[in-house]
GROMACS .gro file of C-alpha atoms in nm:
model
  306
    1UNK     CA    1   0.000   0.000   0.000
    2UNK     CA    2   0.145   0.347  -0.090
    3UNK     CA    3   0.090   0.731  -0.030
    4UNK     CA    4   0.209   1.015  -0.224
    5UNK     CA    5   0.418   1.216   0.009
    6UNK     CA    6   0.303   1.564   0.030
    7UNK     CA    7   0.435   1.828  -0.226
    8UNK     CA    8   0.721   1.558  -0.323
    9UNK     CA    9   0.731   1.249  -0.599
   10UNK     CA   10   0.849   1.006  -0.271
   11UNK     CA   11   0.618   0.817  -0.122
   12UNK     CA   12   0.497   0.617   0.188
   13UNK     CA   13   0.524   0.239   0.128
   14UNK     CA   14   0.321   0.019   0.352
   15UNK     CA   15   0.408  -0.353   0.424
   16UNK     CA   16   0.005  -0.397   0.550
   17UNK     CA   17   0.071  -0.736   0.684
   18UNK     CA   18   0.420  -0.689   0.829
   19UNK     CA   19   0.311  -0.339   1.004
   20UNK     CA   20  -0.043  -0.489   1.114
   21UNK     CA   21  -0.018  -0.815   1.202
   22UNK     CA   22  -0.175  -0.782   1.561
   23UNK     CA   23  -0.434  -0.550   1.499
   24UNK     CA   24  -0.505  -0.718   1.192
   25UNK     CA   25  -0.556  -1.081   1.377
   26UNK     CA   26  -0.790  -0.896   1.625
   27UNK     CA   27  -1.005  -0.717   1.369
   28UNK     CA   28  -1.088  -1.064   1.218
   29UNK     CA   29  -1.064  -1.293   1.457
   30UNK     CA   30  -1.312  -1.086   1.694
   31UNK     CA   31  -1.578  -0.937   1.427
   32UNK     CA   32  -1.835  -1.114   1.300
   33UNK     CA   33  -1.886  -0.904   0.959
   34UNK     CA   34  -1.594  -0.802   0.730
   35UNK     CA   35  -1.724  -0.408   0.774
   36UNK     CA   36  -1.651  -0.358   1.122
   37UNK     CA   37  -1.300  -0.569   1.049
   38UNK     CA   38  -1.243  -0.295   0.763
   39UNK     CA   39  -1.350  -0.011   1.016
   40UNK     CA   40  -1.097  -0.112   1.314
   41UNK     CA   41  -0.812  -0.179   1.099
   42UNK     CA   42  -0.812   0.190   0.937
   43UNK     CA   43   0.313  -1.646   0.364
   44UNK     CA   44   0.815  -1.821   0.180
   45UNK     CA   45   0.750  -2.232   0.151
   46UNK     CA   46   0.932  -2.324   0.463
   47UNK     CA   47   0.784  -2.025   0.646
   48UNK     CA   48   0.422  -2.127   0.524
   49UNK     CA   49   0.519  -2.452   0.637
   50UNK     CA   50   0.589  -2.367   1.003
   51UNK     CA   51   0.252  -2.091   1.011
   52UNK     CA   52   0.019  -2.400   0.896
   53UNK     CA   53   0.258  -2.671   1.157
   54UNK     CA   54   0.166  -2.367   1.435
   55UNK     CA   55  -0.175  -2.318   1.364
   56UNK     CA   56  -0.242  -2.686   1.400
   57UNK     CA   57  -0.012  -2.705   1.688
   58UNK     CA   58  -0.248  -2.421   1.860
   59UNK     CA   59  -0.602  -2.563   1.761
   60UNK     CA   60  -0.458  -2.888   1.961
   61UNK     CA   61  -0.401  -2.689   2.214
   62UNK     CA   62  -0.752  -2.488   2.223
   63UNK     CA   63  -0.936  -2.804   2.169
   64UNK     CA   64  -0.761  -2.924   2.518
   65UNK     CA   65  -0.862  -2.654   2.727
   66UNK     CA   66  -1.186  -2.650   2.539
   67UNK     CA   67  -1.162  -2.997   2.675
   68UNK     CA   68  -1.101  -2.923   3.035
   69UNK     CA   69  -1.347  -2.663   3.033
   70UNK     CA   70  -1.645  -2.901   2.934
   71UNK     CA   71  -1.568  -3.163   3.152
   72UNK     CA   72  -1.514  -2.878   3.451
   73UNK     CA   73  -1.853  -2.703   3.385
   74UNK     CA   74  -2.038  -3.050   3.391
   75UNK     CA   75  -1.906  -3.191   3.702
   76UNK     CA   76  -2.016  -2.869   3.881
   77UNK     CA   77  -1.658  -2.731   3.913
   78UNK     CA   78  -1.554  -2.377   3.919
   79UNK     CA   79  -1.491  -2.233   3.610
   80UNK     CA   80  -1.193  -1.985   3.641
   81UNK     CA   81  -0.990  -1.748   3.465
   82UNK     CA   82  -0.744  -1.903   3.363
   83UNK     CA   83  -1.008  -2.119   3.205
   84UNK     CA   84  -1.140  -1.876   2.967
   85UNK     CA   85  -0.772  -1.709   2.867
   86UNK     CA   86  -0.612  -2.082   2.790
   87UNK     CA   87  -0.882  -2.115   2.504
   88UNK     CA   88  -0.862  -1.763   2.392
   89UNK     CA   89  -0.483  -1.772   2.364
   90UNK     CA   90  -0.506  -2.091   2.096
   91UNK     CA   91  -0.772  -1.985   1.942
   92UNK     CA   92  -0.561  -1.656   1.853
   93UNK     CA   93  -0.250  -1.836   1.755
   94UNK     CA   94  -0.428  -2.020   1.525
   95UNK     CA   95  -0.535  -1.747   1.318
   96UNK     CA   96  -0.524  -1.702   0.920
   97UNK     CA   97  -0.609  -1.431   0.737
   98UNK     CA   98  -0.808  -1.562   0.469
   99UNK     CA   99  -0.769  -1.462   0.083
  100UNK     CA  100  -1.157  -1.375   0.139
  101UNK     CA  101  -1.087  -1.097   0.457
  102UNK     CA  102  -0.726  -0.975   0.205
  103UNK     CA  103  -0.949  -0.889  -0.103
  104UNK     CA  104  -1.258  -0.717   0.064
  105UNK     CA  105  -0.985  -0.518   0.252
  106UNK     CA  106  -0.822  -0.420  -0.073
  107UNK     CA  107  -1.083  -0.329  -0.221
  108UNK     CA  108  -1.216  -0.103   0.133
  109UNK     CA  109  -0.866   0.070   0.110
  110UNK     CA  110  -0.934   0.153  -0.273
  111UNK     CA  111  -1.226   0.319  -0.249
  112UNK     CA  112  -1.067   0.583   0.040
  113UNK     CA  113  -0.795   0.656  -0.189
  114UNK     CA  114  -0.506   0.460  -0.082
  115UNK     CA  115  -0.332   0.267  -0.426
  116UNK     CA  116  -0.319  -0.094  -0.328
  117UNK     CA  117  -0.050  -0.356  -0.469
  118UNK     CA  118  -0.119  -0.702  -0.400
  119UNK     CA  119   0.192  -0.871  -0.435
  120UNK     CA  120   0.254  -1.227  -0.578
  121UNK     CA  121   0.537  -1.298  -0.372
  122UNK     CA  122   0.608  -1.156  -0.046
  123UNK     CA  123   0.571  -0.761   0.018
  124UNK     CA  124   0.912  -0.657   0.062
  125UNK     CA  125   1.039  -0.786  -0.281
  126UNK     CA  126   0.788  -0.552  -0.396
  127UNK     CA  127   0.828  -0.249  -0.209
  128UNK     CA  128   1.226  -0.295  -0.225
  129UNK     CA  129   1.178  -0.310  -0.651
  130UNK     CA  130   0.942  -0.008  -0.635
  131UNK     CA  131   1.144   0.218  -0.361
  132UNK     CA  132   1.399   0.540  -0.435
  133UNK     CA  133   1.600   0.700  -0.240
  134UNK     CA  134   1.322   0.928   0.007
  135UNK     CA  135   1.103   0.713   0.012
  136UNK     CA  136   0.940   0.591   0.347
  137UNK     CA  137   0.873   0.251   0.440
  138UNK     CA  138   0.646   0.122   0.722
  139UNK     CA  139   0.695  -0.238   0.860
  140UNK     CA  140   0.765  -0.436   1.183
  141UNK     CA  141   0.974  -0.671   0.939
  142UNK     CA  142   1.335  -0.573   0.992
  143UNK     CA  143   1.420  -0.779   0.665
  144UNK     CA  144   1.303  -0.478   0.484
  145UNK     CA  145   1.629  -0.276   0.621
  146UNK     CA  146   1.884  -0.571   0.410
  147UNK     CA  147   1.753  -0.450   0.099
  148UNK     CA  148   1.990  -0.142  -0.063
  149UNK     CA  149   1.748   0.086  -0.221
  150UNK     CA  150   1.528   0.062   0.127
  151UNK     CA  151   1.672   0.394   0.328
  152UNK     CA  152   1.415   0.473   0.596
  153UNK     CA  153   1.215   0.188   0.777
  154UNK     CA  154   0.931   0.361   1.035
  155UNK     CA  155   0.832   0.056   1.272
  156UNK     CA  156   0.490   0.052   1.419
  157UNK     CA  157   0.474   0.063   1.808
  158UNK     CA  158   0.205   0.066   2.032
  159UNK     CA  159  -0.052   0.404   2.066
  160UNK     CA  160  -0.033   0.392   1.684
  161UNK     CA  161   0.359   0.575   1.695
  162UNK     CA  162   0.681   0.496   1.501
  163UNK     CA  163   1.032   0.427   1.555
  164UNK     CA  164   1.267   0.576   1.274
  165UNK     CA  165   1.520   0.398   1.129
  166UNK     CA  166   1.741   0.586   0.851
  167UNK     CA  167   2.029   0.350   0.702
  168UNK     CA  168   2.293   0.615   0.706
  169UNK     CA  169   2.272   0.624   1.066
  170UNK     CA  170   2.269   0.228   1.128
  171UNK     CA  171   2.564   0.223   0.871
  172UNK     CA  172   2.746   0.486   1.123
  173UNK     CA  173   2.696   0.277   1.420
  174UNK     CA  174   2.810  -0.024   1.287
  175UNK     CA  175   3.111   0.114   1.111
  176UNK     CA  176   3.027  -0.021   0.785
  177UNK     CA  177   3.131   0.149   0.484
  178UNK     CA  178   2.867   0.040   0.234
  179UNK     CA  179   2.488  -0.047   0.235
  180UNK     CA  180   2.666  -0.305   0.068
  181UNK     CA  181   2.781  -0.502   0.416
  182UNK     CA  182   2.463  -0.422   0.576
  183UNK     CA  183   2.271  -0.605   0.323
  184UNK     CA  184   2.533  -0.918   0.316
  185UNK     CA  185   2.519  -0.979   0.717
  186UNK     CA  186   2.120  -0.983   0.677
  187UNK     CA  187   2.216  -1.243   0.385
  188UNK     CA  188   2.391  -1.458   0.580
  189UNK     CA  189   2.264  -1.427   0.926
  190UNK     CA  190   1.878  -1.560   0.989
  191UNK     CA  191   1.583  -1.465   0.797
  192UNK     CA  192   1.277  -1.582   0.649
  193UNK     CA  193   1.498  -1.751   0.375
  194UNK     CA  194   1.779  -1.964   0.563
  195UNK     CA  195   1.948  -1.955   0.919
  196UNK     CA  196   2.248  -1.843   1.002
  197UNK     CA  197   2.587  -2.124   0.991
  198UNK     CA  198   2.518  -2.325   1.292
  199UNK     CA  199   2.739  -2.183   1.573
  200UNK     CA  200   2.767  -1.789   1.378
  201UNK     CA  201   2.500  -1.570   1.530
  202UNK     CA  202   2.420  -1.216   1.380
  203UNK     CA  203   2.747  -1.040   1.637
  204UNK     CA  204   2.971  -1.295   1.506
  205UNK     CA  205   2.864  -1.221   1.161
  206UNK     CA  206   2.911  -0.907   1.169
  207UNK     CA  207   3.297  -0.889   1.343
  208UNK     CA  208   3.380  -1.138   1.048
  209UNK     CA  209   3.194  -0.892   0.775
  210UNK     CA  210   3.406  -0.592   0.948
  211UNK     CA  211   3.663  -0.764   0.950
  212UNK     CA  212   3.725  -0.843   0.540
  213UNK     CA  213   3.892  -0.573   0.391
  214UNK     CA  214   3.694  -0.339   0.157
  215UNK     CA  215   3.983  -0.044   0.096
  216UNK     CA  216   4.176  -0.044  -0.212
  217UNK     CA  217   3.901   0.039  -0.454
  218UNK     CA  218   3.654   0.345  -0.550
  219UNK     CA  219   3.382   0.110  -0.602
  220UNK     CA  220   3.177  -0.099  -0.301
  221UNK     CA  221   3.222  -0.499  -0.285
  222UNK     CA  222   2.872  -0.631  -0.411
  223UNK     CA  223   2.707  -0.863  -0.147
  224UNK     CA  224   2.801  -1.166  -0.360
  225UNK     CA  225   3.143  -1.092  -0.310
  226UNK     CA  226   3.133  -1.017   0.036
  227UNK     CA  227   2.930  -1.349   0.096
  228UNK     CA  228   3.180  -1.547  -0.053
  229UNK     CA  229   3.468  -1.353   0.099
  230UNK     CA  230   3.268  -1.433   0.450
  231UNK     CA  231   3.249  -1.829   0.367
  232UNK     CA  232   3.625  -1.793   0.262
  233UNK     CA  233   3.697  -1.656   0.605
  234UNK     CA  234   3.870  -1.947   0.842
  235UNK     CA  235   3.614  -1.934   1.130
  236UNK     CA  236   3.306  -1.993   0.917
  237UNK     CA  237   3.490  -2.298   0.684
  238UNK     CA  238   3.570  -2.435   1.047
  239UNK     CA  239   3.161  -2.414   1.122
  240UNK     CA  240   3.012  -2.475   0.762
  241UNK     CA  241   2.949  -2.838   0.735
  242UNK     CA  242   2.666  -2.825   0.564
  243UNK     CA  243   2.803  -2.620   0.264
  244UNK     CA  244   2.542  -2.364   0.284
  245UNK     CA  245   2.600  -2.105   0.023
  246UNK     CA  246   2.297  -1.842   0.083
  247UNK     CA  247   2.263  -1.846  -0.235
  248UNK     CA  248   1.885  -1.853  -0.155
  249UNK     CA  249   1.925  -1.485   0.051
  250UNK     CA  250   2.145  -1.369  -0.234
  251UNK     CA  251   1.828  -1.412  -0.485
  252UNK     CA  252   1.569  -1.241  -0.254
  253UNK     CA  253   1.777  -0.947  -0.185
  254UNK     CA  254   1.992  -0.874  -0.391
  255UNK     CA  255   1.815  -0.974  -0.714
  256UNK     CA  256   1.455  -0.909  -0.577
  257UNK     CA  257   1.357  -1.245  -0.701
  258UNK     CA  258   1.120  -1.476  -0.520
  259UNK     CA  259   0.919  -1.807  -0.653
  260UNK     CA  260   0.572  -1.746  -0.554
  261UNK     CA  261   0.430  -2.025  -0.335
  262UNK     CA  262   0.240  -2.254  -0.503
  263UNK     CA  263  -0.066  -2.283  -0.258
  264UNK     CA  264  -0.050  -2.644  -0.224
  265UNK     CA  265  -0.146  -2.679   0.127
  266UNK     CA  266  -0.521  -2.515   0.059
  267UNK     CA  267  -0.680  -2.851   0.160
  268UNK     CA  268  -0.504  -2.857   0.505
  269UNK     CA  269  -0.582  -2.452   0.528
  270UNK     CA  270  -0.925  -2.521   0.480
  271UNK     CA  271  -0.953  -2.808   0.710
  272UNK     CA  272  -0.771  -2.595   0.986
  273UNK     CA  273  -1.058  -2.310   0.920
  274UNK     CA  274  -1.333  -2.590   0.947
  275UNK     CA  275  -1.198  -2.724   1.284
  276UNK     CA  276  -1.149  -2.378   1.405
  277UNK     CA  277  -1.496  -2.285   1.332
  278UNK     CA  278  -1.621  -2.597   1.469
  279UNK     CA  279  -1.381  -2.491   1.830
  280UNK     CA  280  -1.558  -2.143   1.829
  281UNK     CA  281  -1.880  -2.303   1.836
  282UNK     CA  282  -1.845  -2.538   2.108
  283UNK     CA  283  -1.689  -2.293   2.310
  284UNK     CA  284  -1.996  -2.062   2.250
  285UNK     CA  285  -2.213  -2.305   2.326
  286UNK     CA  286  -1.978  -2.391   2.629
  287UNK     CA  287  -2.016  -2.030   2.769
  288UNK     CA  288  -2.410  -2.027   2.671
  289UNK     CA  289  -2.398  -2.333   2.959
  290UNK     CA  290  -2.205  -2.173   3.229
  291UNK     CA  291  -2.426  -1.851   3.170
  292UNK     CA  292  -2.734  -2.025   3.229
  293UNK     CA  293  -2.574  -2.254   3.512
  294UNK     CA  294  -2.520  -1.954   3.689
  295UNK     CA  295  -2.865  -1.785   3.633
  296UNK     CA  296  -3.003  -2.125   3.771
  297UNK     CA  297  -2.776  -2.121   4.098
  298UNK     CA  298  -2.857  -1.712   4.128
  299UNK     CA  299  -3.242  -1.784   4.122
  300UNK     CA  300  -3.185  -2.094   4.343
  301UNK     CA  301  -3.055  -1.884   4.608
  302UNK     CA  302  -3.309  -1.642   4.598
  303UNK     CA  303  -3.586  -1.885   4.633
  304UNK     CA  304  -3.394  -1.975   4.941
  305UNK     CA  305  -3.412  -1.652   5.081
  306UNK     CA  306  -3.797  -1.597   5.109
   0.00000   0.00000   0.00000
């Protein structure tokens, strides 16, 4: 999603999704018409892989403590809590944000102006092909900052504020000379494409990126370079066992190419949906039982009393 900066030809790029997330899982999860979704909101293989594994993971979970709650409520024990916040927790874990909820919100941004990209692959290939230097980009994905032509990342925080991050400053800090390095220790340290080399977290990553020697020419190392120069480098040969090359990273970042996902897991989406809906339900009905178990003990007690 994108805004025209005023009086200037930069604009204000908006990872939806990666800024959102939260407030987006609320609106939908907790509304029971699209509209009022719309109105309070004014998925890489492996990654998809590990979303559906958690979702399932959490529905297991909700059906559990939907479980416990059930048996509980029918053998006259006290409902507490604790209860009531171990089924809500699951049952917000295991949320997906439907292709149905996406498009209808599209289409609601649209029609108040906002020009609306839906992106075949992931967002920040897109916004990273599209951006020039000025341009602002909101997202709570710190990937966005390893792409080059991405210089100032605004990160959502909570009572709707932003934290500013400009590249020229994070460059400063770090000491690196080039957007260059930046962009190959977010290659080769974990993200949504591959982990780091077992044993070389992000600080050790970087030391070794400081560390290769990028005088001796008026022109930046590319990030291919500098990745091979890094698996060159003694203390990463000593961990790489697995002969991981990054090659992967390399693609998405530097190239700005990404295979869109083949949505081959719908069936197990749509079964997930189905048994959420059908968790919802009992737990409805659940709480429609305690409701009336206490009206019944509340009028019980008052027939005592005269």
């Amino acid at each position: 999603m994108q805004e025209t900066l005023g009086g200037q030809g930069n604009k204000l790029r908006v990872d939806v999704l990666g800024s959102f997330f939260s407030t987006i899982r609320y609106a939908y999860a907790n509304n029971p018409g699209l509209d009022a979704a719309h109105a309070l909101c004014q998925e890489k293989l492996s990654t998809q892989q590990q979303r559906q594994r958690a979702r399932a993971k959490a529905l297991e979970a909700a059906d559990s403590h939907l479980q416990t709650f059930t048996e509980t409520l029918a053998n006259g024990g006290r409902i507490r809590k604790r209860h009531f916040s171990n089924i809500k927790k699951q049952l917000a874990n295991s949320f997906h944000w439907d292709s149905e909820a996406r498009d209808s919100l599209v289409l609601f941004l649209r029609n108040r102006g906002w020009t609306v990209v839906q992106c075949a692959t992931e967002a920040d290939v897109a916004i990273a092909a599209d951006a020039v230097q000025g341009d602002i980009v909101i997202s709570g994905d710190s990937d966005l900052f390893i792409y080059k032509h991405v210089t100032v990342v605004w990160r959502p925080v909570r009572d709707g504020g932003f934290l500013e991050y400009r590249k020229s400053d994070v460059l400063s800090a770090l000491g690196f000379k080039s957007a260059e390095q930046l962009t190959a220790l977010g290659v080769v340290s974990t993200n949504d494409y591959n982990h780091s080399i077992y044993g070389l977290g992000c600080e050790t990553n970087y030391k070794i990126l400081k560390d290769i020697d990028t005088s001796g020419s008026d022109e930046a190392k590319d990030v291919p370079t500098l990745v091979k120069e890094y698996l060159a480098d003694e203390r990463v040969v000593l961990k790489n066992k697995s002969k991981v090359t990054f090659n992967t990273s390399i693609s998405v970042f530097v190239d700005l190419k990404q295979t869109p996902i083949t949505p081959s897991h719908h069936d197990d989406a749509a079964s997930l949906k189905t048994r959420l809906g059908d968790i919802k339900r009992r737990f409805k009905e659940a709480c429609g039982k305690l409701t009336e178990q206490k009206r019944a003990q509340l009028a019980s007690k008052l027939a005592a009393k005269r």
